Amino acid sequence: MRNYIYPVIASGLLSGCFMGGSNIKDVSTFERQPMVKSSIMPTKAQLSGARTRVIVLGIDDSGASVAKNAKLGAAVGNKIENLLADTGVEVVDRKLANKLQKEIQLAELKGRHDYKGPEVADFSVSGKIVTANFTKAYSAASSWVDDKGKTHYTPPKCKYSVSIEATLKVHALPSLNLVDTITITDTEAKSQDLSGHGYNRYNHNRQCPPYNKAQLDSLVTAAGADAVYESKVQLKNNFAPRGYITEYRTYDGKNIFKITMGKTAGIKEDQEVDIIQMFKNEDQLTGETNIEERKLAAGSVSNIVGQKYAWIVIDDPKKAKRVRLGDTVKIRFEDSMLDQVKKLF
């Protein structure tokens, strides 16, 4: 459940967030620098800037009656799609999901490590609602006297709570490699004041009034939506846009790099990026060659963002000089400062 934040606390923590450094006044004032090529250069397809395609398969809620009755699987799937739309990926029409899901399930049952169905996506997201529990608790009226002799009265109330847990899985296609497993949880609660003559029989028996289906469904779907939201960073980073370094320039100690991603890929000013280098490694036992990714440096997107390109700034001068032509640049999604503050309460 999301918590309320005191504005004075939030503003105090947010005051240190807005630091300069990524602003570029005029690229032409920067001098172009020579670059060493990456040992693994990007392909033409990778340089084309095609968006990553993700399909959200059905979220299974059949194992939890509270979730099934509220159609929580569909609600969670919709929330995931909405979040992914913000990452710059292409969310594939879910009408194609049924056949794809059956093909993937069949492949997993047979132990195959590849998928032979239609190539409609690069990744799939599937999931299962593990638990969805509804509880209600009655609290009788109470009173207390403060140090000044004033009596404080708390009316009787009922608290209705829903706790859910679900597991999401990200698979790469067509390899069917499991990329990530994400456990999402949340508890949502509502309280009802039982003051007044209309609640006499409930107060007499110390019982909660019935909670109707519409109220319960609303509580369940709210818990599901918040559970997805609170795991959004881990989910988004599985599909973070990737581009490549094409140019290096310097001026007055500032290091800037041109990349093959822009507004079309969802790139925005001040986003954080990681520069990743690819290396070929040969397994001494099998002789097989594997590709290893190593993070070199962190940077941020400047104010110059075109449709299919952008300029980034790397503050570390030593690491900037080690960046190679064709190195990978990956957007790094993080919780906003406000979201970080919320998790403290």
CSV table of C-alpha atoms in Angstrom, one decimal:
chain,number,residue,atom,x,y,z
A,1,MET,CA,0.0,0.0,0.0
A,2,ARG,CA,1.3,3.4,-0.8
A,3,ASN,CA,1.9,5.7,2.1
A,4,TYR,CA,1.4,9.4,2.6
A,5,ILE,CA,4.5,11.6,2.7
A,6,TYR,CA,5.0,14.7,4.7
A,7,PRO,CA,5.8,17.5,2.1
A,8,VAL,CA,8.5,19.0,4.3
A,9,ILE,CA,10.4,15.7,4.4
A,10,ALA,CA,10.0,15.0,0.7
A,11,SER,CA,11.1,18.5,-0.3
A,12,GLY,CA,14.1,18.3,2.0
A,13,LEU,CA,15.3,15.1,0.3
A,14,LEU,CA,14.4,16.3,-3.2
A,15,SER,CA,16.4,19.5,-2.9
A,16,GLY,CA,19.7,17.7,-3.6
A,17,CYS,CA,18.4,15.9,-6.7
A,18,PHE,CA,18.6,18.6,-9.4
A,19,MET,CA,22.2,18.9,-10.1
A,20,GLY,CA,23.6,20.3,-13.3
A,21,GLY,CA,26.4,18.8,-15.4
A,22,SER,CA,24.4,17.1,-18.2
A,23,ASN,CA,23.5,20.4,-20.0
A,24,ILE,CA,25.3,20.9,-23.4
A,25,LYS,CA,25.1,24.5,-24.9
A,26,ASP,CA,26.6,23.8,-28.3
A,27,VAL,CA,28.0,20.4,-29.6
A,28,SER,CA,30.1,22.2,-32.2
A,29,THR,CA,32.3,23.7,-29.5
A,30,PHE,CA,33.4,20.2,-28.5
A,31,GLU,CA,36.4,18.6,-30.3
A,32,ARG,CA,35.9,15.2,-31.8
A,33,GLN,CA,38.2,12.5,-30.4
A,34,PRO,CA,39.5,9.2,-32.0
A,35,MET,CA,38.0,6.0,-30.7
A,36,VAL,CA,39.0,2.4,-30.5
A,37,LYS,CA,36.4,0.0,-31.9
A,38,SER,CA,34.6,-2.4,-29.7
A,39,SER,CA,35.7,-6.1,-30.1
A,40,ILE,CA,32.1,-6.9,-30.8
A,41,MET,CA,30.5,-4.3,-33.0
A,42,PRO,CA,26.7,-3.9,-33.3
A,43,THR,CA,24.9,-5.4,-36.3
A,44,LYS,CA,22.9,-3.3,-38.8
A,45,ALA,CA,19.7,-4.6,-37.2
A,46,GLN,CA,20.9,-3.4,-33.8
A,47,LEU,CA,21.9,0.0,-35.2
A,48,SER,CA,18.5,0.4,-36.8
A,49,GLY,CA,17.0,1.3,-33.4
A,50,ALA,CA,14.1,-1.1,-33.7
A,51,ARG,CA,12.1,-1.2,-30.4
A,52,THR,CA,12.2,-4.3,-28.2
A,53,ARG,CA,8.9,-6.2,-28.6
A,54,VAL,CA,7.3,-7.5,-25.4
A,55,ILE,CA,4.1,-9.5,-25.0
A,56,VAL,CA,2.3,-9.9,-21.7
A,57,LEU,CA,0.8,-13.3,-21.5
A,58,GLY,CA,-2.2,-14.2,-19.2
A,59,ILE,CA,-1.5,-13.9,-15.5
A,60,ASP,CA,-3.0,-17.0,-13.9
A,61,ASP,CA,-5.3,-16.3,-11.0
A,62,SER,CA,-7.1,-19.6,-11.0
A,63,GLY,CA,-5.4,-20.8,-7.8
A,64,ALA,CA,-6.8,-18.1,-5.6
A,65,SER,CA,-10.5,-17.7,-5.4
A,66,VAL,CA,-10.4,-14.1,-4.1
A,67,ALA,CA,-8.2,-13.1,-7.0
A,68,LYS,CA,-10.2,-15.0,-9.6
A,69,ASN,CA,-13.5,-13.5,-8.6
A,70,ALA,CA,-12.0,-10.0,-8.9
A,71,LYS,CA,-10.3,-10.9,-12.2
A,72,LEU,CA,-7.0,-9.9,-10.7
A,73,GLY,CA,-4.9,-11.6,-13.4
A,74,ALA,CA,-6.3,-9.3,-16.1
A,75,ALA,CA,-5.9,-6.2,-13.9
A,76,VAL,CA,-2.2,-7.1,-13.2
A,77,GLY,CA,-1.6,-7.7,-16.9
A,78,ASN,CA,-3.1,-4.4,-17.8
A,79,LYS,CA,-0.9,-2.6,-15.2
A,80,ILE,CA,2.2,-4.3,-16.5
A,81,GLU,CA,1.4,-3.2,-20.1
A,82,ASN,CA,0.9,0.4,-19.0
A,83,LEU,CA,4.2,0.4,-17.2
A,84,LEU,CA,6.1,-1.1,-20.1
A,85,ALA,CA,4.7,1.5,-22.5
A,86,ASP,CA,6.7,4.1,-20.6
A,87,THR,CA,10.0,2.3,-21.3
A,88,GLY,CA,9.9,2.8,-25.0
A,89,VAL,CA,9.3,-0.9,-25.8
A,90,GLU,CA,6.6,-2.1,-28.3
A,91,VAL,CA,3.9,-3.8,-26.3
A,92,VAL,CA,2.5,-6.5,-28.6
A,93,ASP,CA,-1.2,-6.9,-29.0
A,94,ARG,CA,-2.4,-9.4,-26.4
A,95,LYS,CA,-4.7,-11.1,-29.0
A,96,LEU,CA,-1.6,-12.9,-30.2
A,97,ALA,CA,-0.9,-14.2,-26.7
A,98,ASN,CA,-3.1,-17.3,-26.4
A,99,LYS,CA,-1.3,-19.3,-29.2
A,100,LEU,CA,2.1,-18.0,-28.0
A,101,GLN,CA,1.4,-19.0,-24.4
A,102,LYS,CA,0.4,-22.5,-25.4
A,103,GLU,CA,3.6,-22.9,-27.5
A,104,ILE,CA,5.8,-21.8,-24.6
A,105,GLN,CA,4.0,-24.1,-22.1
A,106,LEU,CA,4.4,-27.0,-24.4
A,107,ALA,CA,8.1,-26.3,-25.0
A,108,GLU,CA,8.7,-26.1,-21.3
A,109,LEU,CA,6.9,-29.3,-20.6
A,110,LYS,CA,9.0,-31.1,-23.3
A,111,GLY,CA,12.2,-29.6,-21.9
A,112,ARG,CA,12.9,-27.7,-25.2
A,113,HIS,CA,15.1,-24.7,-25.0
A,114,ASP,CA,13.7,-23.0,-28.0
A,115,TYR,CA,10.4,-21.8,-29.2
A,116,LYS,CA,9.1,-22.8,-32.7
A,117,GLY,CA,6.0,-20.6,-32.8
A,118,PRO,CA,5.4,-17.3,-34.5
A,119,GLU,CA,8.1,-14.6,-33.9
A,120,VAL,CA,5.8,-11.9,-32.6
A,121,ALA,CA,8.0,-10.7,-29.7
A,122,ASP,CA,11.5,-10.6,-28.2
A,123,PHE,CA,10.4,-11.2,-24.6
A,124,SER,CA,7.3,-12.5,-22.9
A,125,VAL,CA,6.0,-11.7,-19.4
A,126,SER,CA,3.9,-14.4,-17.7
A,127,GLY,CA,2.8,-14.8,-14.1
A,128,LYS,CA,0.7,-16.4,-11.4
A,129,ILE,CA,-1.2,-15.1,-8.4
A,130,VAL,CA,0.2,-17.2,-5.6
A,131,THR,CA,-2.0,-16.0,-2.8
A,132,ALA,CA,-4.9,-13.5,-2.3
A,133,ASN,CA,-6.3,-13.4,1.2
A,134,PHE,CA,-9.1,-11.3,2.6
A,135,THR,CA,-9.5,-10.6,6.3
A,136,LYS,CA,-11.7,-8.4,8.5
A,137,ALA,CA,-11.2,-7.3,12.1
A,138,TYR,CA,-13.6,-5.6,14.5
A,139,SER,CA,-12.3,-2.9,16.9
A,140,ALA,CA,-14.6,-1.9,19.8
A,141,ALA,CA,-15.0,1.7,20.8
A,142,SER,CA,-12.4,3.0,23.3
A,143,SER,CA,-11.6,6.2,25.2
A,144,TRP,CA,-8.7,7.6,27.1
A,145,VAL,CA,-7.9,10.7,29.2
A,146,ASP,CA,-4.9,12.9,28.4
A,147,ASP,CA,-2.7,14.7,30.9
A,148,LYS,CA,-5.0,17.7,30.9
A,149,GLY,CA,-8.0,15.6,31.9
A,150,LYS,CA,-9.6,15.7,28.4
A,151,THR,CA,-11.4,12.5,27.3
A,152,HIS,CA,-10.7,11.3,23.8
A,153,TYR,CA,-13.2,8.8,22.2
A,154,THR,CA,-12.5,6.4,19.3
A,155,PRO,CA,-15.6,5.0,17.7
A,156,PRO,CA,-16.0,1.3,16.9
A,157,LYS,CA,-14.7,0.3,13.4
A,158,CYS,CA,-14.0,-2.5,11.1
A,159,LYS,CA,-10.8,-3.0,9.1
A,160,TYR,CA,-11.0,-4.9,5.8
A,161,SER,CA,-7.7,-6.1,4.4
A,162,VAL,CA,-6.5,-7.9,1.3
A,163,SER,CA,-2.9,-9.3,0.9
A,164,ILE,CA,-1.7,-10.6,-2.4
A,165,GLU,CA,1.5,-12.3,-3.7
A,166,ALA,CA,2.3,-13.0,-7.3
A,167,THR,CA,5.3,-14.3,-9.3
A,168,LEU,CA,6.2,-12.8,-12.7
A,169,LYS,CA,8.5,-14.4,-15.1
A,170,VAL,CA,10.4,-12.8,-18.0
A,171,HIS,CA,11.4,-15.1,-20.9
A,172,ALA,CA,13.6,-14.3,-23.9
A,173,LEU,CA,12.2,-15.5,-27.3
A,174,PRO,CA,12.9,-17.6,-29.1
A,175,SER,CA,15.5,-19.1,-26.7
A,176,LEU,CA,13.0,-19.4,-23.8
A,177,ASN,CA,15.8,-18.5,-21.4
A,178,LEU,CA,14.4,-17.3,-18.1
A,179,VAL,CA,15.6,-13.7,-17.8
A,180,ASP,CA,14.1,-12.8,-14.5
A,181,THR,CA,11.7,-13.9,-11.8
A,182,ILE,CA,10.0,-11.1,-9.8
A,183,THR,CA,7.9,-11.6,-6.7
A,184,ILE,CA,5.4,-8.9,-6.1
A,185,THR,CA,3.4,-8.4,-2.9
A,186,ASP,CA,1.1,-5.8,-1.4
A,187,THR,CA,-1.5,-5.3,1.3
A,188,GLU,CA,-4.4,-2.9,0.9
A,189,ALA,CA,-6.8,-2.0,3.7
A,190,LYS,CA,-10.0,0.1,4.3
A,191,SER,CA,-11.6,1.0,7.6
A,192,GLN,CA,-15.3,1.5,8.2
A,193,ASP,CA,-16.7,3.7,11.0
A,194,LEU,CA,-19.4,1.8,12.9
A,195,SER,CA,-20.9,4.8,14.7
A,196,GLY,CA,-24.7,5.3,14.6
A,197,HIS,CA,-27.8,3.2,15.4
A,198,GLY,CA,-27.6,1.4,12.1
A,199,TYR,CA,-24.6,-0.6,13.3
A,200,ASN,CA,-26.0,-1.5,16.8
A,201,ARG,CA,-26.4,-5.2,16.1
A,202,TYR,CA,-22.8,-5.4,14.7
A,203,ASN,CA,-21.4,-3.6,17.7
A,204,HIS,CA,-23.5,-5.8,20.1
A,205,ASN,CA,-22.1,-8.9,18.5
A,206,ARG,CA,-18.6,-7.4,17.9
A,207,GLN,CA,-18.9,-8.3,14.2
A,208,CYS,CA,-18.1,-6.6,10.9
A,209,PRO,CA,-20.8,-5.8,8.4
A,210,PRO,CA,-20.6,-7.8,5.2
A,211,TYR,CA,-18.3,-6.5,2.5
A,212,ASN,CA,-20.0,-6.6,-0.9
A,213,LYS,CA,-18.4,-7.9,-4.0
A,214,ALA,CA,-17.8,-4.5,-5.6
A,215,GLN,CA,-16.0,-3.3,-2.5
A,216,LEU,CA,-13.9,-6.5,-2.2
A,217,ASP,CA,-13.0,-6.5,-6.0
A,218,SER,CA,-11.9,-2.8,-5.7
A,219,LEU,CA,-9.6,-3.7,-2.8
A,220,VAL,CA,-8.1,-6.7,-4.5
A,221,THR,CA,-7.4,-4.8,-7.8
A,222,ALA,CA,-5.9,-1.9,-5.8
A,223,ALA,CA,-3.5,-4.3,-4.1
A,224,GLY,CA,-2.5,-5.8,-7.4
A,225,ALA,CA,-1.9,-2.5,-9.0
A,226,ASP,CA,0.3,-1.3,-6.1
A,227,ALA,CA,2.2,-4.6,-6.1
A,228,VAL,CA,3.2,-4.1,-9.8
A,229,TYR,CA,4.0,-0.4,-9.2
A,230,GLU,CA,6.3,-1.1,-6.3
A,231,SER,CA,8.3,-3.6,-8.5
A,232,LYS,CA,8.3,-1.3,-11.6
A,233,VAL,CA,12.0,-0.6,-11.6
A,234,GLN,CA,13.0,-4.3,-11.6
A,235,LEU,CA,10.4,-5.0,-14.3
A,236,LYS,CA,11.4,-2.0,-16.5
A,237,ASN,CA,15.1,-2.7,-16.4
A,238,ASN,CA,14.6,-6.1,-18.1
A,239,PHE,CA,13.5,-4.2,-21.2
A,240,ALA,CA,15.5,-1.0,-20.9
A,241,PRO,CA,16.3,0.5,-24.3
A,242,ARG,CA,19.8,-0.2,-25.6
A,243,GLY,CA,21.8,1.9,-28.0
A,244,TYR,CA,25.4,2.2,-29.1
A,245,ILE,CA,28.2,4.8,-28.9
A,246,THR,CA,28.9,6.4,-32.3
A,247,GLU,CA,31.0,9.5,-31.4
A,248,TYR,CA,33.2,11.0,-28.7
A,249,ARG,CA,33.8,14.7,-28.1
A,250,THR,CA,35.5,16.8,-25.3
A,251,TYR,CA,35.6,20.4,-24.3
A,252,ASP,CA,37.0,22.1,-21.2
A,253,GLY,CA,37.2,18.8,-19.3
A,254,LYS,CA,33.7,17.6,-20.2
A,255,ASN,CA,33.2,14.3,-22.0
A,256,ILE,CA,30.2,13.8,-24.2
A,257,PHE,CA,29.1,10.8,-26.4
A,258,LYS,CA,26.6,10.4,-29.2
A,259,ILE,CA,24.3,7.4,-29.0
A,260,THR,CA,21.9,5.7,-31.4
A,261,MET,CA,18.8,6.2,-29.2
A,262,GLY,CA,16.5,9.2,-29.0
A,263,LYS,CA,12.9,10.2,-28.5
A,264,THR,CA,11.6,7.3,-30.6
A,265,ALA,CA,13.1,4.9,-28.0
A,266,GLY,CA,11.6,6.9,-25.2
A,267,ILE,CA,14.9,8.6,-24.2
A,268,LYS,CA,14.5,11.7,-22.0
A,269,GLU,CA,16.8,14.3,-20.6
A,270,ASP,CA,18.5,13.5,-17.3
A,271,GLN,CA,17.9,9.7,-17.5
A,272,GLU,CA,20.7,7.6,-16.1
A,273,VAL,CA,22.6,5.3,-18.4
A,274,ASP,CA,25.1,2.5,-18.1
A,275,ILE,CA,28.0,2.0,-20.6
A,276,ILE,CA,28.5,-1.7,-21.1
A,277,GLN,CA,31.4,-3.4,-22.9
A,278,MET,CA,31.1,-6.7,-24.6
A,279,PHE,CA,34.0,-9.2,-24.6
A,280,LYS,CA,34.4,-12.7,-26.2
A,281,ASN,CA,35.6,-15.3,-23.7
A,282,GLU,CA,36.5,-18.9,-24.7
A,283,ASP,CA,35.6,-21.6,-22.2
A,284,GLN,CA,38.9,-23.5,-21.6
A,285,LEU,CA,37.0,-26.8,-21.0
A,286,THR,CA,34.5,-26.8,-23.9
A,287,GLY,CA,36.2,-24.5,-26.3
A,288,GLU,CA,32.9,-22.6,-26.7
A,289,THR,CA,32.9,-18.8,-27.1
A,290,ASN,CA,30.7,-16.8,-24.8
A,291,ILE,CA,29.8,-13.1,-24.8
A,292,GLU,CA,30.5,-11.4,-21.4
A,293,GLU,CA,29.0,-8.0,-20.5
A,294,ARG,CA,31.0,-5.7,-18.2
A,295,LYS,CA,29.7,-2.3,-17.0
A,296,LEU,CA,32.3,0.3,-17.6
A,297,ALA,CA,30.8,3.6,-16.5
A,298,ALA,CA,27.6,5.5,-15.7
A,299,GLY,CA,26.4,8.6,-17.4
A,300,SER,CA,23.3,10.8,-17.9
A,301,VAL,CA,21.3,11.9,-20.9
A,302,SER,CA,22.0,15.6,-21.9
A,303,ASN,CA,19.5,18.2,-23.0
A,304,ILE,CA,20.2,17.3,-26.6
A,305,VAL,CA,17.8,14.5,-27.6
A,306,GLY,CA,16.8,13.9,-31.3
A,307,GLN,CA,14.3,11.4,-32.7
A,308,LYS,CA,16.9,8.7,-33.2
A,309,TYR,CA,20.0,10.0,-31.4
A,310,ALA,CA,21.0,11.7,-28.1
A,311,TRP,CA,24.2,13.0,-26.4
A,312,ILE,CA,25.2,11.7,-23.0
A,313,VAL,CA,27.7,13.0,-20.5
A,314,ILE,CA,30.1,10.8,-18.6
A,315,ASP,CA,31.6,12.6,-15.5
A,316,ASP,CA,34.5,10.2,-14.8
A,317,PRO,CA,37.3,11.3,-17.2
A,318,LYS,CA,39.4,8.2,-16.8
A,319,LYS,CA,36.5,5.9,-17.6
A,320,ALA,CA,35.3,8.2,-20.5
A,321,LYS,CA,38.7,7.6,-22.2
A,322,ARG,CA,38.1,3.9,-22.1
A,323,VAL,CA,34.8,4.0,-23.9
A,324,ARG,CA,35.0,2.3,-27.4
A,325,LEU,CA,33.1,2.9,-30.6
A,326,GLY,CA,30.2,0.5,-30.7
A,327,ASP,CA,30.0,0.1,-26.9
A,328,THR,CA,26.5,-0.6,-25.6
A,329,VAL,CA,24.5,2.1,-23.7
A,330,LYS,CA,21.6,0.9,-21.6
A,331,ILE,CA,19.0,3.1,-19.9
A,332,ARG,CA,18.9,2.5,-16.1
A,333,PHE,CA,15.5,2.9,-14.5
A,334,GLU,CA,15.5,3.9,-10.8
A,335,ASP,CA,12.9,4.8,-8.2
A,336,SER,CA,12.3,8.5,-8.1
A,337,MET,CA,13.3,10.3,-4.9
A,338,LEU,CA,9.6,10.5,-4.0
A,339,ASP,CA,9.2,6.7,-4.4
A,340,GLN,CA,12.4,6.1,-2.3
A,341,VAL,CA,10.9,8.3,0.5
A,342,LYS,CA,7.6,6.5,0.4
A,343,LYS,CA,9.4,3.2,1.1
A,344,LEU,CA,10.8,4.6,4.3
A,345,PHE,CA,7.3,5.0,5.8
